[in-house]
Structures are given as structure tokens and as C-alpha cells.
Tab-separated table of C-alpha atoms in Angstrom:
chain	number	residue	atom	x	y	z
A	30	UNK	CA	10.061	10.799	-13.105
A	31	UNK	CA	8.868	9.704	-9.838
A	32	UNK	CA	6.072	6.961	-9.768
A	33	UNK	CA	2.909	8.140	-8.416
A	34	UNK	CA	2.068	5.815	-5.477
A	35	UNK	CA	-1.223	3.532	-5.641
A	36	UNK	CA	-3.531	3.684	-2.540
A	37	UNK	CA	-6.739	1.761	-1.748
A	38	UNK	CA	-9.830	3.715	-1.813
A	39	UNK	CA	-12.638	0.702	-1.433
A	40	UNK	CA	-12.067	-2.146	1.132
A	41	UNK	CA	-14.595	-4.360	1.622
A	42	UNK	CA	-15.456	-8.610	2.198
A	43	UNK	CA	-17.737	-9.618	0.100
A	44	UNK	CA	-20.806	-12.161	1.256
A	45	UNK	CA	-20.788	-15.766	0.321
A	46	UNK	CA	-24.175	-17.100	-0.870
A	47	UNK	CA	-25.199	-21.016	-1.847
A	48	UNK	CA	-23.522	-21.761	-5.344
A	49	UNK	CA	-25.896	-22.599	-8.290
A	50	UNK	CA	-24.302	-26.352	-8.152
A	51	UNK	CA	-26.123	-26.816	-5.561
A	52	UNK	CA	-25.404	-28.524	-1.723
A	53	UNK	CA	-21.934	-27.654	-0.444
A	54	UNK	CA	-21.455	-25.153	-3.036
A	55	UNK	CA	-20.706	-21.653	-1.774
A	56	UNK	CA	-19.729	-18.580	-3.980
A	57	UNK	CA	-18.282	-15.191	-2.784
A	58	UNK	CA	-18.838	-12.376	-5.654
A	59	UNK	CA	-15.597	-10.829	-5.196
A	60	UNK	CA	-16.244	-7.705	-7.588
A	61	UNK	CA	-18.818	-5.774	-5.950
A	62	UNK	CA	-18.096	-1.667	-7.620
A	63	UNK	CA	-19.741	0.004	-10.363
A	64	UNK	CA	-18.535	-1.145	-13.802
A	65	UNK	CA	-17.157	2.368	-14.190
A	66	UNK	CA	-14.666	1.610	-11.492
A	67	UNK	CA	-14.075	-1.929	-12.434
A	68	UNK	CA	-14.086	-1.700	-16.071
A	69	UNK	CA	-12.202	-4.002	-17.704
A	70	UNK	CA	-12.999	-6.610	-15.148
A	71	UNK	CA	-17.191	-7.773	-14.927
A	72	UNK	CA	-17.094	-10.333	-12.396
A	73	UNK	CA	-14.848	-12.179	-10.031
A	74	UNK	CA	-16.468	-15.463	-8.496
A	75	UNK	CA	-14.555	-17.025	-5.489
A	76	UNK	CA	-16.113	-21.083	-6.202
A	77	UNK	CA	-15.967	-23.527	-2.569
A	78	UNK	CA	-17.137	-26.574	-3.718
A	79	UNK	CA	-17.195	-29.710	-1.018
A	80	UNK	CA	-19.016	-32.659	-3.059
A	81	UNK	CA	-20.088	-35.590	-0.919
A	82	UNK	CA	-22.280	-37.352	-3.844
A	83	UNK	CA	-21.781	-39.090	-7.663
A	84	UNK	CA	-24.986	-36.929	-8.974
A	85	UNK	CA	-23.635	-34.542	-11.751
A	86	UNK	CA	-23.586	-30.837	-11.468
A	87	UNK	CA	-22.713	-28.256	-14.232
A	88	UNK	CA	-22.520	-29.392	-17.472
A	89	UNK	CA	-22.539	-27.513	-21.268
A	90	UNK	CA	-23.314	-23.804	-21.508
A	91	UNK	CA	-22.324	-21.260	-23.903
A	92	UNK	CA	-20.312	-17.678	-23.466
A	93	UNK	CA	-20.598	-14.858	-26.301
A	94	UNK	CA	-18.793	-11.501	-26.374
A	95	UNK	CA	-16.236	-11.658	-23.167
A	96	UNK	CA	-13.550	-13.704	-21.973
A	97	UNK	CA	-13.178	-16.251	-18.680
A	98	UNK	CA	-10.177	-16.767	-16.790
A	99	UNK	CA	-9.996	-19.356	-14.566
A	100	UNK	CA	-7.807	-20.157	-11.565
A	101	UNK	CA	-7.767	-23.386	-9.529
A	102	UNK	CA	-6.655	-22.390	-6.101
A	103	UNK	CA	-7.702	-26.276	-4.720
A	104	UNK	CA	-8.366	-29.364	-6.437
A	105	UNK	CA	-9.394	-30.382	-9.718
A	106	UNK	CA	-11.500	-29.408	-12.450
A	107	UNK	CA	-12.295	-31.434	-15.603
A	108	UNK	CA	-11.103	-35.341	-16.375
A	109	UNK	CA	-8.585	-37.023	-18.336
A	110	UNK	CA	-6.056	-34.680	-20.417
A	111	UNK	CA	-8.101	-31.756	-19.842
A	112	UNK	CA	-8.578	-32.027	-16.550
A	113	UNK	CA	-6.914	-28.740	-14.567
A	114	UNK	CA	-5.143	-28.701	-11.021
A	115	UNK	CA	-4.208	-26.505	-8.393
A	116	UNK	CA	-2.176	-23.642	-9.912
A	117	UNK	CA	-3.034	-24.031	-13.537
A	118	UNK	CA	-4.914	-21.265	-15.717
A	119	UNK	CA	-7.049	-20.734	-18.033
A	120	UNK	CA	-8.003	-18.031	-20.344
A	121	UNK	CA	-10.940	-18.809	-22.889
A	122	UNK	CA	-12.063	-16.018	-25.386
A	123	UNK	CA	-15.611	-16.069	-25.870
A	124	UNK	CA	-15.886	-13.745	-28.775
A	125	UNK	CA	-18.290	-14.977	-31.370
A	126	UNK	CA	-19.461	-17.996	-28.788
A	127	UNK	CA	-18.267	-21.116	-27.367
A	128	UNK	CA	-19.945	-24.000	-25.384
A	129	UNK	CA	-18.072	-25.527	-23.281
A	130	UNK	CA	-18.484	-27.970	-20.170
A	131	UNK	CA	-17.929	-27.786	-16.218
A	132	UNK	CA	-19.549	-31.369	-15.200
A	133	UNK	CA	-18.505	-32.241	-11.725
A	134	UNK	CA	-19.722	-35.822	-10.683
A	135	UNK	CA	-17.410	-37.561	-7.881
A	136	UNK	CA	-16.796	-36.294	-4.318
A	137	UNK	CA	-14.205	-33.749	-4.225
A	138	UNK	CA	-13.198	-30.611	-2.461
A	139	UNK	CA	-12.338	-27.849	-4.802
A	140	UNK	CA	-11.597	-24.002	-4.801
A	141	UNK	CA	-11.397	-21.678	-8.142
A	142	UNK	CA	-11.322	-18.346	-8.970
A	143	UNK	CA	-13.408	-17.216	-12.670
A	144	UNK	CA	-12.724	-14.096	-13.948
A	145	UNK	CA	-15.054	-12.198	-16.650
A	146	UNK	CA	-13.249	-9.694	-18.491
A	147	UNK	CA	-14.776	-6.822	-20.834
A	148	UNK	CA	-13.796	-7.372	-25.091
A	149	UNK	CA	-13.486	-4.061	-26.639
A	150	UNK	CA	-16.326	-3.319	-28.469
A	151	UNK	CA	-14.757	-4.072	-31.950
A	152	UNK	CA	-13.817	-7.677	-30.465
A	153	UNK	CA	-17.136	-8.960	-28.879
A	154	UNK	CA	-16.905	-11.481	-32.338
A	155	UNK	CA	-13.604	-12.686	-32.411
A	156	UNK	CA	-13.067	-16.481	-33.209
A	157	UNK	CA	-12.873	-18.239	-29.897
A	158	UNK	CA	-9.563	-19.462	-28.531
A	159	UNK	CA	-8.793	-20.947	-25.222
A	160	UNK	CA	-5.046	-20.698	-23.497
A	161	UNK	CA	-3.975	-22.534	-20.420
A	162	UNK	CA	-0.782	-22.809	-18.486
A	163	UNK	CA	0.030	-25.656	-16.351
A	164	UNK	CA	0.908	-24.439	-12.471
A	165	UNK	CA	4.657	-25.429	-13.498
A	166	UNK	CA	4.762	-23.554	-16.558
A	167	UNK	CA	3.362	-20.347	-15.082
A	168	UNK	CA	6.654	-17.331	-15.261
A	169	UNK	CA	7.363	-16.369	-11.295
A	170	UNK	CA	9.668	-14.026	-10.064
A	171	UNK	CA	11.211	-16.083	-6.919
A	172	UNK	CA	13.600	-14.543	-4.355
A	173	UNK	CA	14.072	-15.042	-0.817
A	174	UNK	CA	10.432	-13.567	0.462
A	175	UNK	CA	8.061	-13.647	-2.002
A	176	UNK	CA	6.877	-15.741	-5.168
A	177	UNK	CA	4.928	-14.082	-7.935
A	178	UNK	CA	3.106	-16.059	-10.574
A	179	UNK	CA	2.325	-14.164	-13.609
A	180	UNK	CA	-0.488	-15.562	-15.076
A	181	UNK	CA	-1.108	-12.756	-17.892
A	182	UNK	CA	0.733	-9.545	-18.938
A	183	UNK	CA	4.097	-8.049	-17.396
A	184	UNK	CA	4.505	-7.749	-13.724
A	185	UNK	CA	7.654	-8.221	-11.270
A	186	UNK	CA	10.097	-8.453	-14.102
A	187	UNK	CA	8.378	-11.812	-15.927
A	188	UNK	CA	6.146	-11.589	-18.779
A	189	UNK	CA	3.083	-14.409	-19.149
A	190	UNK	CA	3.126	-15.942	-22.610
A	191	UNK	CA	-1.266	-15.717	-22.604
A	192	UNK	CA	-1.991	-13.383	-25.123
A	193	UNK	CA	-4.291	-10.637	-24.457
A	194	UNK	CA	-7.455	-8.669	-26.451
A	195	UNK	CA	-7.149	-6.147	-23.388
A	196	UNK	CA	-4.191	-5.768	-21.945
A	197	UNK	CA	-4.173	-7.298	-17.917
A	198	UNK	CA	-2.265	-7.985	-15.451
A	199	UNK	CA	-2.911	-11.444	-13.658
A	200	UNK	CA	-0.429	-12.236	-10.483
A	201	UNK	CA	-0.334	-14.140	-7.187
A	202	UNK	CA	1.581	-12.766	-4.937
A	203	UNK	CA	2.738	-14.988	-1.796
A	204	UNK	CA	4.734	-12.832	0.727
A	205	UNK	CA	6.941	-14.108	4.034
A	206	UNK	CA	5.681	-12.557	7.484
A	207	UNK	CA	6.491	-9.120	7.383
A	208	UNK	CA	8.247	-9.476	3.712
A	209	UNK	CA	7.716	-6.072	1.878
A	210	UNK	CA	7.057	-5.819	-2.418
A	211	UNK	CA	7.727	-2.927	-4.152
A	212	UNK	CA	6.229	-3.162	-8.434
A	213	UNK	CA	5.375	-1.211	-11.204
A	214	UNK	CA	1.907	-0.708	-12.541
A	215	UNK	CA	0.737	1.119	-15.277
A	216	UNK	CA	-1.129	4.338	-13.394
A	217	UNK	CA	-4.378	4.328	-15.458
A	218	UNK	CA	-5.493	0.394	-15.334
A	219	UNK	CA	-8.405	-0.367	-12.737
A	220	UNK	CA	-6.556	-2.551	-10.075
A	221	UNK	CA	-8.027	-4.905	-7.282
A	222	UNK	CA	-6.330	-7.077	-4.931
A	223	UNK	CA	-8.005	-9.954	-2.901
A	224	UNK	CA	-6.251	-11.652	0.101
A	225	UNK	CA	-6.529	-15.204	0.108
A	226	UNK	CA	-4.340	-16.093	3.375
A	227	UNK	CA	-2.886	-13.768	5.970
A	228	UNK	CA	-3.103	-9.907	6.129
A	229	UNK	CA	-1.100	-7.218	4.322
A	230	UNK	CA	-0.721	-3.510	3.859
A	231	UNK	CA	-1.001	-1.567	1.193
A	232	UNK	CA	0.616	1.864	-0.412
A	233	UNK	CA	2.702	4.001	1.870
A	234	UNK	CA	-0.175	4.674	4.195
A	235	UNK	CA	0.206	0.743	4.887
A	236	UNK	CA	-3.938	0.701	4.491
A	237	UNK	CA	-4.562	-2.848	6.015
A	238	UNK	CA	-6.594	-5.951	4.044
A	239	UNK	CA	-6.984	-9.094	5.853
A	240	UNK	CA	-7.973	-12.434	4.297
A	241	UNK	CA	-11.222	-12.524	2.565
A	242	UNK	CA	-11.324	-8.605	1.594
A	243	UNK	CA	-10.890	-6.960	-1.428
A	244	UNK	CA	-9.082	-3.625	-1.730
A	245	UNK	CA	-9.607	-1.425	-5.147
A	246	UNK	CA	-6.785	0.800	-5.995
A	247	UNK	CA	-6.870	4.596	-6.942
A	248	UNK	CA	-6.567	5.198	-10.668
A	249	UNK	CA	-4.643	8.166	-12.939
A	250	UNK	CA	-6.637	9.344	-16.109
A	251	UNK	CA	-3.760	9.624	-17.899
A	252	UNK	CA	-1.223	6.767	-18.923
A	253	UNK	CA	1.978	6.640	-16.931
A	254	UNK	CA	3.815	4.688	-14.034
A	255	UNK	CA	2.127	4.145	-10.671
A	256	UNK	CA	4.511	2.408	-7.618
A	257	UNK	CA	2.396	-0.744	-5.624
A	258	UNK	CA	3.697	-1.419	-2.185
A	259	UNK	CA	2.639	-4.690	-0.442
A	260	UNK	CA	3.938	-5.468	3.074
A	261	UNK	CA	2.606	-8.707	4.685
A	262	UNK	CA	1.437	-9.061	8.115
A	263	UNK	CA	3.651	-11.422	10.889
């Protein structure tokens, strides 16, 4: 059976605004669809943070009923053994509700990606957990122009061990100029991608993205295969 091929049909760059932590904070809402379309992902926010002061920002709040992911991209988050680093993850299930704490309060620069992701209704009170992989422990599929880091679910031939309430697929991809990937995706999840360096096309058409945009892919009603073609730009 031939894989259907996945095209983009929304490309835009979404606005950066001041960040609630206050001066030299900026966040980009990356997911900016209907839920309809975006379902099972709620949010995306794309976190600059360039401290110059020792006052504290953050600090304890609680989540019920949904799970975060979060991705350093730059710098640190967190002290001593639970502080995280560029490359690690984190998934936390909410479920029945967790407090947890984000206090920043040294000068630092510092980039992450936080994910909110839809429970299924039957699992809005499941007992809290929290997963994280270091940056060297996350699976990749290496070969001589790309890297992919699966960070959840199957992709590229490498499974993530993070467990899932709904399944997801969680990957960077970091292409060569002009490098082309060809994967597998099943045809009826929603799909995003979000360029964080560079330019690349997408699907046969080779519909362009350049850094900062997000592109949403076209989506089967049906289970089945779906082919996802990335070429990067020079």
C-alpha cells in the first residue's frame, strides 16, 4: 500500500509578547489553530528568558487534568540534582494535580519549549508521574545528514522509553544543507512542525518554512500510514 503523502495546509510565525516572568522574558505561542485541528496538543510556548538580576521569578503552581512536556533548547532550568540542561526532557502528568516549582533567581540566558497535551477524558485523574530523559540518554537515529532525537513515541526507526496516556510523537530533527528525510507517520494524528534554525521544505510540493514558522500538516480520518518529506534549505 502506498503511503499517502503529508502536506502543510497552515503556515504561519507566531508573535512574541513580554513573558509573565517579567523583564527580558519573551514568549512566542507557537500553537495558534482551533483545538479541533490541534487536538491532542493545547499549547506550545517558545520561553526566551535573558535574566540580568538575583530577584526570583516563578515559583510553586499547580497543574490538574493534562500533561507538560518540557524541552530545554538553551541553558538551565532548576538547581542541584534536578536541575535540567540543554537537550534534556521532561514529561510530567498532571492528572489528579501536582504543584510543582519553576523559581529562576541568578542571571542566566535560557530557551525552552512547554508543551500542554490533552488526557483523554477517562484520564484527567490519573496519579501524577513525572519522566525525564537526560540530552544523552534521549534514542536518535544518526547517519551522515541528519540527527533525530526521539523524545516520545516511535519515529525514524528508534522508540523513546517515556510512556504515553496519548500516544505522540516528540522529535528534533537537525538536517545538513540540502540533506533530504523521508519517515513514517501515522495518517490520522494532528502533526505540526516548528523550525528553530534554517529553512526547509516540506511534502512533495517542497511547501517552504523558514525559522520561526510553524507549518500544520494535513490529516486522514481514518488510521493508516502517511509518508513526511523534509528537505533542508543550503
Amino acid at each position: 500500500m502506498t503511503n499517502k503523502s503529508r502536506h502543510l495546509v497552515n503556515i504561519y510565525t507566531p508573535e512574541s509578547h513580554p513573558g509573565f516572568l517579567g523583564k527580558g522574558h519573551i514568549a512566542r505561542p507557537v500553537v495558534a489553530v482551533e483545538f479541533s485541528q490541534s487536538d491532542p496538543f493545547i499549547m506550545l510556548m517558545d520561553d526566551m528568558l535573558e535574566k540580568k538580576d538575583t530577584i526570583p521569578v516563578g515559583g510553586p503552581h499547580p497543574h490538574a487534568g493534562f500533561e507538560t512536556v518540557t524541552l530545554i533548547l538553551e541553558g538551565e532550568l532548576g538547581v542541584g540534582p534536578h536541575a535540567m540542561k540543554a537537550g534534556d526532557f521532561e514529561m510530567m502528568t498532571a492528572g489528579s494535580g501536582i504543584v510543582h516549582t519553576e523559581t529562576i533567581d541568578k542571571p542566566m540566558k535560557m530557551r525552552i519549549l512547554q508543551l500542554w497535551l490533552n488526557l483523554p477524558k477517562h484520564l484527567r485523574k490519573a496519579t501524577p508521574r513525572v519522566q525525564r530523559l537526560s540530552g544523552e540518554h534521549v534514542p536518535a537515529a544518526i547517519s551522515s545528514d541528519s540527527t533525530v532525537n526521539v523524545y516520545s513515541g516511535a519515529f525514524a526507526g528508534v522508540t523513546s522509553p517515556v510512556k504515553n496516556h496519548t500516544p505522540i510523537i516528540i522529535a528534533k530533527i537537525s538536517l545538513k544543507g540540502n540533506a533530504s528525510l523521508g519517515e513514517t507517520l501515522p495518517a490520522d494524528f494532528s502533526g505540526f512542525i516548528y523550525v528553530i534554525n534554517g529553512t526547509v521544505e516540506v511534502g512533495e510540493s517542497r511547501q517552504s518554512l523558514e525559522a520561526d514558522q510553524v507549518g500544520w500538516l494535513n490529516r486522514e480520518e481514518v488510521p493508516g500510514h502517511s509518508a513526511l518529506t523534509l528537505t533542508a534549505g543550503a
